[in-house]
Amino acid sequence: MNARPDHSVLADQEGSARDDLLMDVRNVSLSFGGVKAITDISFDVRQGEIRAIIGPNGAGKTSMLNVINGFYTPQVGTITFRGVERRSMKPHDAVRQGIARTFQNVALFKGMSTLDNIMAGRSVLMKRNIVWQMLWRGPALREEIEHREKVEEIIDFLEIEHIRRTPVGKLPYGLQKRVELGRALAMEPSLLLLDEPMAGMNLEEKEDMSRFILDVNQQRGTTIALIEHDMGVVMDLSDRVVVLDYGKKIADGPPDEVKNSQAVIDAYLGVPH
Amino acid sequence: MFYRIAGQYKTSYGADYALFPIKQDAWLLALILVFAFVVFPLTASDFMFRALLIPVLIYALAALGLNILTGYAGQLSLGTGAFMGVGAYACYKLITIFPEMNIIGAIVLSGFFSAAAGVAFGLPSLRIKGFYLAIATLAAQFFLLWLFQKWAWLYNYNASGAIQVPNTQLFGVTITGAQAPVLAQYFFVLITVCILTAFAINITRGRIGRTWKAVRDMDIAAELVGINLMKAKLSAFFVSSYIVGIAGALFVFLWRGAAEADLFDIQLSFRVLFIAIIGGLGSILGNYLGALLIVALPVIIGTVPAAVGLPISSAMVEHLNTMIIGALIIGFLILEPHGLARLWALMREKLIIWPFPH
């Protein structure tokens, strides 16, 4: 599977010196009142890799994704994305910068068709104003068709042609997850955040989804950061893994190294803290 | 039988975006337009125009405006009547301040006043949702109504407190005022409604329509796919109130001829809301079906029993009307929340595969 450069040698070095750095998370802490969700976490994501974030329930993984795409503002720390440092931003600005995500619980627009859901993902990329939209001629129609072609490529890629016109509320769970991936891809992100893309799937659906994730990474060159509980999937897919427990980072490195780390084994097996 | 999709292939995405992917739908619309533009004007009586055709069109337009806000963007509003009032009063002030102004110009501009009012009262939608937003728009309803009553400048200090529509002409034909021929008024309303409906269809199926629907279905996810919630909600309030304002201007200028502030009370808001609900939220066609039902019902109850020798008093007509509409709303909310438009869509699906069950 691994035709990509081996990152393991440099895995534990300081990331900021590298020129293929896509995102750098520095000393981020996030708390809700007295509850500390994330404590002083630093890690980086390199261009073109699949980065996994794992950890037991309540470790702060989803909070971390929410910080990355601007849904939460961390009290301490910075995030540098493509060389631009920031602490707080609106989620729609994160999308504009090229960060797209999917959700743990499917968050599709249930009343809209598959096609409309994926087209909605391209809203940020569409420019024509309301006057052109009203007329539905010339530039507005051209733009619509142009984006439709891109969306059809994604539909083709994810093999969901047959449900193009179906309202997504009527689709089975596995397909909904796939549509959600399609919607995230439609944003043409440079960093794709996947929050438990395989939760609640059977083996076959997991295999399909894994294949799509690898294809997205290799064919479209999209960098991926994913949260997943299925360790087999994580170890097979990812280039590097960061492990969180109780909001702290306890390990960071290539899958094999992380797998054998005593701290990780303790966290998963539950050693008294 | 009539609906057959066999043999109608699309070879480009452009063709797929045709308004009527199925040819038979286009024929059906053409038929309806022929009736609206040719058959009714040739056959209908003045009573038909005044009691049925013109109000159906105007109510349908108002419901279309509300539907954009409530059905497409998911923001509940109870202030429709007041926003119609803003359109009507703005049009009245424009016409009386600038008497030489073209009536079309006045109506087009008056929509912007109600759109501004809509955006202003839509600001709370950035913070609150659902029933709480409905209460906020209710405040708009009561505040604006109060303003129409108390701000005498709005009705030019008339002793009666009512606005009286002046005579205006368009291409040499009197369009508004007491002497205006009803046929000319009907055509004016019909054309306005057709144009605005076409615009509404185009907006709702394009990018802006998708952002509205995304906000309606799940606002957090909409924000995380890059939709600016503030822009989406306020643009929905703008477009919706614009259309509602135009409907209000038509309501007074081309139908009622005069208006007091009370005309735009909460009853009107509810009436338009009922039309949108019975017709079908999130549908354009539904507004017409709903308006047809709500406006035609009292006319039918008032004329049909009398015609078959069963005269009933006008008070009875009123009671029957209220009872039937109430029952219909309860029935629709329980049985078919998507309204008449969904019934039509189901029927169409059945017709396409008829005589086979699936």
XYZ file of C-alpha atoms in Angstrom:
631
model
C 0.000 0.000 0.000
C 2.734 2.372 0.879
C 4.153 3.973 -2.227
C 4.495 7.261 -0.426
C 7.722 8.430 1.232
C 8.379 6.945 4.599
C 7.846 9.565 7.264
C 8.899 7.456 10.191
C 12.467 8.648 10.346
C 11.433 12.197 10.949
C 8.309 11.436 12.854
C 9.368 12.730 16.205
C 11.356 15.716 15.108
C 10.044 19.249 15.271
C 7.672 19.655 12.320
C 7.999 23.367 11.766
C 11.286 23.115 9.930
C 9.869 20.990 7.143
C 8.709 22.580 3.929
C 5.950 20.041 3.239
C 4.121 21.125 6.352
C 0.417 21.746 5.780
C -0.814 22.452 9.276
C 0.918 22.975 12.558
C -0.997 22.845 15.830
C 0.982 24.476 18.651
C 0.268 24.164 22.376
C -3.480 24.211 21.999
C -5.581 24.105 25.162
C -9.351 24.209 25.238
C -11.631 24.122 28.238
C -15.333 24.511 28.819
C -15.652 26.165 32.188
C -13.741 23.863 34.504
C -13.686 20.939 32.083
C -10.413 20.660 30.244
C -11.133 19.122 26.861
C -7.665 19.606 25.396
C -4.483 20.347 27.319
C -1.402 21.676 25.583
C -1.482 19.584 22.442
C 0.956 20.085 19.581
C 1.142 18.105 16.395
C 1.541 18.707 12.701
C 0.047 17.470 9.472
C 2.198 17.136 6.384
C 1.184 17.661 2.807
C -0.293 14.527 1.268
C -0.334 12.254 4.291
C -3.094 10.457 6.133
C -2.917 11.473 9.735
C -4.969 9.582 12.299
C -6.109 10.963 15.637
C -7.057 8.174 18.004
C -7.797 7.757 21.659
C -10.395 6.357 24.046
C -13.851 7.940 24.322
C -13.771 11.466 25.665
C -10.088 11.920 24.858
C -10.748 15.181 23.027
C -10.473 13.995 19.432
C -13.634 15.629 18.115
C -12.885 18.778 20.108
C -9.519 18.848 18.357
C -11.222 18.711 14.940
C -13.641 21.411 16.057
C -10.701 23.607 16.988
C -9.025 22.969 13.647
C -12.024 23.991 11.588
C -12.839 27.001 13.687
C -15.936 25.754 15.470
C -14.238 26.172 18.856
C -11.703 28.821 19.725
C -8.880 27.511 21.910
C -7.960 29.530 25.002
C -4.260 28.927 24.447
C -2.212 27.998 21.419
C -2.155 28.634 17.708
C -2.885 26.812 14.512
C -0.808 27.513 11.450
C -2.468 26.399 8.259
C -0.525 26.761 5.013
C 1.784 29.243 6.669
C -0.981 31.456 8.075
C -1.232 31.557 11.830
C -4.579 32.041 13.537
C -6.402 31.412 16.752
C -10.019 32.179 16.118
C -12.013 32.116 12.925
C -15.490 31.345 11.673
C -16.093 27.844 10.311
C -17.046 29.207 6.904
C -13.678 30.962 6.723
C -11.964 27.652 7.445
C -13.787 26.197 4.443
C -12.587 29.088 2.315
C -9.028 28.318 3.383
C -9.468 24.721 2.294
C -10.480 22.743 5.383
C -13.476 20.468 4.903
C -14.893 17.882 7.271
C -17.422 15.153 7.836
C -19.211 14.405 11.071
C -19.447 11.623 13.579
C -23.228 11.642 13.352
C -24.180 12.177 9.739
C -24.926 15.860 9.234
C -26.485 15.945 5.790
C -29.288 18.189 4.581
C -32.039 15.609 4.863
C -34.648 17.283 2.725
C -32.311 17.697 -0.237
C -31.270 15.178 -2.878
C -27.797 13.647 -3.023
C -26.987 15.912 -5.932
C -28.124 19.051 -4.086
C -26.204 18.054 -0.974
C -22.980 17.743 -2.893
C -23.716 20.881 -4.893
C -24.282 22.700 -1.581
C -20.698 21.751 -0.749
C -19.616 23.898 -3.660
C -21.513 26.988 -2.492
C -18.308 28.694 -1.444
C -16.800 28.214 -4.871
C -19.774 29.688 -6.712
C -19.814 33.404 -7.288
C -22.784 34.583 -9.355
C -25.007 37.034 -7.535
C -28.730 36.991 -7.021
C -29.527 38.981 -10.143
C -27.934 36.394 -12.408
C -29.476 33.634 -10.330
C -32.880 35.188 -10.822
C -32.507 35.157 -14.572
C -30.908 31.697 -14.756
C -29.224 32.635 -17.991
C -25.710 33.239 -19.224
C -23.092 33.283 -16.492
C -25.324 31.808 -13.784
C -26.330 28.815 -15.884
C -22.780 28.328 -17.146
C -21.472 28.380 -13.601
C -24.116 25.910 -12.486
C -23.245 23.506 -15.296
C -19.513 23.873 -14.680
C -19.938 22.936 -11.026
C -22.392 20.205 -11.878
C -19.666 18.572 -13.995
C -17.299 18.595 -11.028
C -20.007 17.193 -8.786
C -20.790 14.453 -11.273
C -17.110 13.471 -11.199
C -17.376 13.057 -7.444
C -20.638 11.119 -7.754
C -18.930 8.872 -10.277
C -15.875 8.485 -8.035
C -17.959 7.481 -5.017
C -20.225 5.205 -7.075
C -23.465 6.844 -6.006
C -24.934 7.568 -9.449
C -28.085 5.601 -8.714
C -29.086 7.755 -5.739
C -28.442 11.099 -7.393
C -32.047 12.252 -7.115
C -32.981 10.517 -3.874
C -33.575 12.708 -0.821
C -30.715 11.744 1.497
C -33.072 11.273 4.457
C -34.293 8.101 2.736
C -30.834 6.586 2.193
C -29.301 3.851 4.336
C -26.617 4.897 6.777
C -23.629 3.626 4.806
C -24.649 5.566 1.728
C -25.310 8.688 3.795
C -21.729 8.528 5.044
C -20.582 8.287 1.454
C -22.681 11.275 0.386
C -21.214 13.218 3.273
C -17.724 12.379 2.074
C -18.822 13.555 -1.374
C -20.042 16.838 0.028
C -16.707 17.401 1.785
C -14.802 16.542 -1.409
C -16.929 18.986 -3.373
C -15.302 21.799 -1.402
C -11.979 20.818 -3.007
C -10.225 20.919 0.356
C -6.509 20.754 0.855
C -7.143 19.246 4.286
C -10.003 16.837 4.810
C -11.101 16.090 8.365
C -13.011 12.837 8.784
C -14.722 12.257 12.104
C -15.221 8.499 12.479
C -15.921 7.790 8.816
C -16.529 4.120 9.562
C -18.605 4.273 12.720
C -21.481 1.835 12.639
C -20.529 0.224 9.350
C -20.279 -3.451 8.525
C -17.070 -4.991 7.221
C -17.939 -4.568 3.577
C -18.907 -0.918 3.990
C -15.698 -0.312 5.931
C -13.661 -1.812 3.113
C -15.442 0.402 0.600
C -14.890 3.487 2.713
C -11.210 2.645 3.260
C -10.773 2.306 -0.474
C -12.408 5.697 -1.031
C -10.211 7.338 1.588
C -7.054 5.932 0.016
C -8.230 6.928 -3.455
C -9.010 10.450 -2.319
C -5.555 10.677 -0.792
C -3.667 9.204 -3.716
C -5.643 10.282 -6.788
C -6.792 13.700 -5.653
C -3.756 14.359 -3.466
C -5.889 15.484 -0.535
C -4.313 15.490 2.899
C -6.508 13.686 5.394
C -6.798 13.838 9.154
C -9.140 11.193 10.488
C -10.552 10.028 13.783
C -11.377 6.357 13.931
C -11.936 3.683 16.525
C -11.304 0.661 14.342
C -7.619 0.053 15.044
C -7.160 -2.282 12.094
C -8.331 0.464 9.761
C -6.230 3.130 11.445
C -3.035 1.104 11.378
C -3.518 0.145 7.726
C -4.541 3.526 6.377
C -2.561 6.118 8.207
C 1.000 7.334 7.764
C 1.252 8.779 11.241
C -0.914 8.521 14.310
C -1.373 10.904 17.199
C -2.864 9.407 20.356
C -4.870 11.468 22.825
C -6.033 10.503 26.276
C -7.868 12.776 28.718
C -7.117 15.736 26.469
C -3.360 15.150 26.469
C -1.136 13.838 23.747
C 0.419 10.561 24.829
C 2.020 9.345 21.620
C 2.791 10.522 18.123
C 4.421 8.598 15.317
C 4.042 5.931 12.667
C 1.453 3.218 13.366
C 3.922 0.491 14.354
C 5.656 2.686 16.876
C 2.394 3.892 18.402
C 1.028 0.367 18.588
C 3.886 -0.727 20.810
C 3.974 2.366 23.004
C 3.369 1.515 26.652
C 1.409 4.739 27.250
C -1.011 3.885 24.459
C -1.519 0.343 25.673
C -2.159 1.668 29.167
C -4.653 4.235 27.898
C -6.631 1.662 25.973
C -6.511 -1.057 28.564
C -7.248 1.334 31.396
C -4.415 1.626 33.883
C -5.254 3.771 36.931
C -3.989 7.315 36.463
C -51.226 7.390 -19.567
C -50.442 11.017 -20.357
C -47.151 10.991 -18.543
C -44.542 8.929 -20.312
C -40.881 9.595 -19.737
C -39.746 6.925 -22.193
C -37.705 8.340 -25.055
C -36.924 11.676 -23.403
C -33.163 11.569 -23.005
C -30.865 14.254 -21.646
C -27.514 14.532 -23.333
C -26.099 17.501 -21.450
C -26.290 18.935 -17.960
C -27.777 22.047 -19.501
C -30.695 19.978 -20.783
C -30.999 18.390 -17.363
C -31.512 21.860 -15.909
C -34.537 22.531 -18.094
C -37.430 23.800 -16.041
C -39.536 20.841 -17.090
C -37.444 17.712 -17.506
C -40.619 15.994 -18.699
C -42.294 17.404 -21.785
C -45.804 16.780 -20.519
C -45.253 19.199 -17.621
C -44.395 21.959 -20.051
C -47.580 21.241 -21.982
C -49.609 21.362 -18.796
C -48.160 24.740 -17.849
C -48.750 26.044 -21.358
C -52.379 24.980 -21.046
C -52.749 26.780 -17.708
C -51.158 29.915 -19.135
C -53.506 29.822 -22.128
C -56.410 29.695 -19.690
C -54.979 32.535 -17.603
C -54.098 34.808 -20.509
C -56.792 34.002 -23.070
C -59.721 31.926 -21.870
C -60.451 33.699 -18.566
C -60.250 37.232 -19.996
C -62.679 36.202 -22.746
C -65.187 34.437 -20.546
C -64.967 35.512 -16.923
C -67.350 38.062 -15.424
C -66.299 41.079 -13.370
C -67.382 39.212 -10.265
C -65.085 36.310 -11.156
C -62.138 38.656 -11.546
C -62.783 40.590 -8.344
C -63.801 37.727 -6.107
C -61.632 34.938 -7.428
C -58.930 35.439 -10.033
C -57.188 38.603 -8.827
C -57.206 37.685 -5.106
C -55.987 34.149 -5.870
C -53.004 35.594 -7.726
C -52.200 38.167 -5.042
C -52.553 35.738 -2.157
C -50.478 33.197 -4.047
C -47.748 35.812 -4.464
C -47.811 36.693 -0.766
C -47.671 32.998 0.128
C -44.782 32.556 -2.305
C -42.887 35.237 -0.426
C -43.593 33.626 2.921
C -42.766 30.190 1.527
C -39.293 31.339 0.546
C -38.664 32.327 4.132
C -40.475 29.535 5.947
C -40.525 26.672 3.473
C -37.098 27.134 1.897
C -34.996 28.865 4.529
C -36.851 27.395 7.526
C -37.392 30.691 9.349
C -40.887 30.883 10.793
C -42.563 34.265 10.359
C -45.870 35.650 11.590
C -45.282 39.156 10.282
C -46.387 38.654 6.678
C -49.416 40.924 6.997
C -47.341 43.797 8.317
C -44.722 43.385 5.582
C -47.515 43.473 3.006
C -48.591 46.681 4.700
C -45.119 48.163 4.374
C -45.225 47.458 0.639
C -48.677 49.018 0.294
C -47.915 52.141 2.339
C -44.558 52.610 0.598
C -46.231 52.395 -2.786
C -48.907 54.875 -1.649
C -46.326 57.361 -0.397
C -44.230 57.051 -3.547
C -47.232 57.642 -5.788
C -48.468 60.632 -3.794
C -45.042 62.243 -3.348
C -44.038 61.700 -6.969
C -47.351 61.765 -8.868
C -45.594 61.557 -12.210
C -43.931 58.288 -11.228
C -44.844 55.229 -13.253
C -46.947 52.735 -11.307
C -44.557 49.928 -12.242
C -41.638 51.899 -10.823
C -43.554 52.608 -7.638
C -44.443 48.970 -7.107
C -40.920 47.737 -7.882
C -39.468 50.275 -5.429
C -42.037 49.657 -2.712
C -40.813 46.065 -2.502
C -37.423 47.365 -1.353
C -39.013 49.142 1.612
C -40.640 45.963 2.855
C -37.433 44.063 2.112
C -35.537 46.502 4.352
C -38.167 46.104 7.069
C -37.932 42.323 6.667
C -34.162 42.333 7.044
C -34.381 44.583 10.116
C -36.902 42.307 11.821
C -35.004 39.278 10.540
C -31.909 40.226 12.523
C -33.093 38.256 15.590
C -33.009 35.122 13.408
C -29.235 35.190 13.739
C -29.674 34.358 17.404
C -32.977 32.576 17.804
C -34.846 29.865 15.976
C -38.262 28.325 15.556
C -41.055 29.499 17.821
C -38.902 32.170 19.425
C -38.246 33.700 16.036
C -41.974 33.521 15.312
C -42.537 35.614 18.440
C -39.944 38.132 17.259
C -41.709 38.486 13.914
C -44.977 38.785 15.818
C -43.442 41.886 17.394
C -42.900 43.225 13.863
C -46.537 42.527 13.108
C -47.816 44.524 16.088
C -45.245 47.304 15.902
C -45.757 47.982 12.198
C -49.537 47.855 12.532
C -49.319 50.397 15.331
C -47.098 52.535 13.117
C -49.646 52.413 10.265
C -52.325 53.616 12.648
C -50.409 56.295 14.536
C -48.046 57.802 11.988
C -50.439 60.097 10.131
C -47.814 61.056 7.552
C -48.124 57.558 6.147
C -51.753 58.092 5.123
C -51.248 61.779 4.246
C -53.225 62.972 7.307
C -56.534 61.738 5.894
C -59.362 62.229 8.348
C -60.467 58.642 7.793
C -57.020 57.231 8.520
C -57.295 55.165 5.359
C -55.273 55.296 2.172
C -57.225 55.887 -1.010
C -55.588 54.644 -4.180
C -55.172 57.459 -6.722
C -55.790 56.974 -10.423
C -52.710 56.001 -12.338
C -52.270 55.126 -15.948
C -50.048 52.784 -17.841
C -49.764 53.066 -21.626
C -52.872 55.236 -21.611
C -54.975 52.694 -19.719
C -56.164 53.429 -16.213
C -54.613 50.770 -14.020
C -55.461 51.781 -10.483
C -58.253 53.780 -8.916
C -62.028 53.528 -9.045
C -62.390 53.791 -12.827
C -59.820 51.183 -13.720
C -61.181 48.383 -15.925
C -60.907 45.094 -14.108
C -59.451 43.334 -17.131
C -56.458 45.681 -17.234
C -55.924 45.194 -13.515
C -56.107 41.430 -13.936
C -53.468 41.437 -16.651
C -51.208 43.706 -14.621
C -51.417 41.381 -11.617
C -51.051 38.260 -13.744
C -47.916 39.481 -15.490
C -46.325 40.697 -12.255
C -47.044 37.379 -10.572
C -45.693 35.381 -13.520
C -42.427 37.342 -13.588
C -41.858 37.107 -9.833
C -42.696 33.404 -9.846
C -40.151 32.781 -12.588
C -37.536 34.656 -10.565
C -38.437 32.729 -7.434
C -38.140 29.397 -9.238
C -34.707 30.333 -10.549
C -33.418 31.552 -7.206
C -34.666 28.527 -5.315
C -33.102 26.000 -7.675
C -29.702 27.684 -7.832
C -26.904 28.285 -5.379
C -28.865 30.646 -3.153
C -31.795 28.259 -2.941
C -29.444 25.461 -1.920
C -27.880 27.559 0.812
C -31.367 28.372 2.132
C -32.392 24.731 2.153
C -29.119 23.779 3.800
C -29.752 26.303 6.577
C -33.272 24.943 6.966
C -32.209 21.295 7.159
C -29.203 21.683 9.458
C -27.743 25.070 10.183
C -24.567 23.870 11.926
C -23.634 21.628 9.016
C -24.442 24.473 6.637
C -21.969 26.676 8.439
C -19.342 23.956 8.308
C -19.654 23.540 4.545
C -18.810 27.186 4.229
C -22.236 28.812 4.119
C -22.354 32.177 5.833
C -25.449 31.793 8.018
C -25.941 35.516 8.415
C -25.933 36.113 4.676
C -28.172 33.133 3.994
C -30.796 34.065 6.573
C -30.850 37.766 5.818
C -30.984 37.179 2.065
C -33.982 34.912 2.659
C -35.641 37.661 4.688
C -34.803 40.169 1.967
C -36.157 38.184 -0.971
C -39.165 36.969 0.975
C -40.141 40.403 2.237
C -39.573 41.914 -1.176
C -42.091 39.561 -2.748
C -44.484 39.961 0.176
C -44.209 43.758 -0.131
C -45.039 43.655 -3.830
C -47.991 41.424 -3.009
C -49.084 44.027 -0.450
C -48.844 46.851 -2.988
C -50.864 44.844 -5.515
C -53.297 43.894 -2.753
C -54.224 47.533 -2.134
C -53.580 49.158 -5.498
C -55.044 46.583 -7.837
C -57.622 44.841 -5.730
C -58.957 46.619 -2.644
C -58.613 50.177 -3.938
C -58.409 51.520 -0.367
C -56.979 50.284 2.882
C -56.966 50.943 6.580
C -54.211 49.782 8.859
C -56.441 47.007 10.221
C -56.410 45.317 6.845
C -52.837 44.206 7.568
C -53.533 42.713 10.972
C -52.505 39.305 12.212
C -55.503 37.710 10.488
C -53.865 38.448 7.165
C -50.568 36.982 8.349
C -52.342 33.792 9.380
C -54.317 33.632 6.163
C -51.124 33.740 4.120
C -49.464 31.233 6.440
C -52.431 28.859 6.042
C -52.158 29.139 2.274
C -48.468 28.262 2.440
C -49.073 25.322 4.804
C -52.059 23.868 2.969
C -50.342 24.426 -0.372
C -47.089 22.913 0.784
C -44.038 24.386 2.478
C -40.954 24.300 0.311
C -42.877 24.330 -2.942
C -43.675 27.021 -5.485
C -46.692 25.326 -7.006
C -48.249 24.818 -3.585
C -48.820 28.532 -3.084
C -51.141 28.611 -6.057
C -53.030 25.491 -5.023
C -53.363 26.794 -1.465
C -54.504 30.253 -2.568
C -57.001 28.708 -4.935
C -58.445 26.628 -2.124
C -58.532 29.346 0.534
C -59.913 32.069 -1.727
C -62.282 29.900 -3.709
C -63.794 28.126 -0.713
C -65.924 31.047 0.594
C -66.951 31.907 -2.965
C -68.068 28.337 -3.581
C -69.898 28.100 -0.260
C -71.542 31.443 -0.973
C -72.739 30.651 -4.493
C -73.161 26.917 -5.006
C -75.784 26.134 -2.305
C -77.791 29.169 -3.417
C -77.630 27.996 -7.004
C -78.989 24.553 -6.154
C -81.851 26.046 -4.130
C -80.338 25.883 -0.690
C -79.892 29.490 0.352
C -77.695 29.998 3.421
C -77.070 33.243 5.224
C -73.809 35.112 4.812
C -73.032 34.578 8.496
C -73.431 30.856 7.899
C -71.049 31.081 4.939
C -68.519 32.694 7.218
C -68.885 29.996 9.886
C -68.753 27.145 7.408
C -65.657 28.657 5.830
C -63.838 28.941 9.157
C -64.802 25.409 10.124
C -63.739 23.853 6.843
C -60.425 25.709 6.712
C -59.687 24.787 10.328
C -60.426 21.132 9.611
C -58.304 21.241 6.468
C -55.309 22.657 8.308
C -55.517 20.042 11.046
C -56.010 17.348 8.426
C -53.036 18.459 6.380
C -50.734 18.818 9.359
C -51.537 15.244 10.408
C -51.893 13.455 7.091
C -49.738 15.325 4.590
C -47.475 17.959 6.131
C -46.133 18.790 2.698
C -49.527 19.945 1.524
C -51.323 19.974 -1.765
C -48.104 20.236 -3.735
C -47.004 16.843 -2.377
C -50.377 15.337 -3.275
C -49.876 16.532 -6.819
C -46.297 15.188 -6.871
C -47.515 11.761 -5.706
C -50.276 11.766 -8.279
C -47.787 12.649 -10.991
C -45.469 9.831 -9.952
C -48.391 7.410 -10.103
C -49.426 8.726 -13.502
C -45.935 8.238 -14.904
C -45.944 4.518 -14.137
C -49.662 3.963 -14.649
C -51.152 1.348 -15.057
C -48.416 -0.488 -13.184
C -48.229 -0.238 -9.396
C -44.480 0.447 -9.391
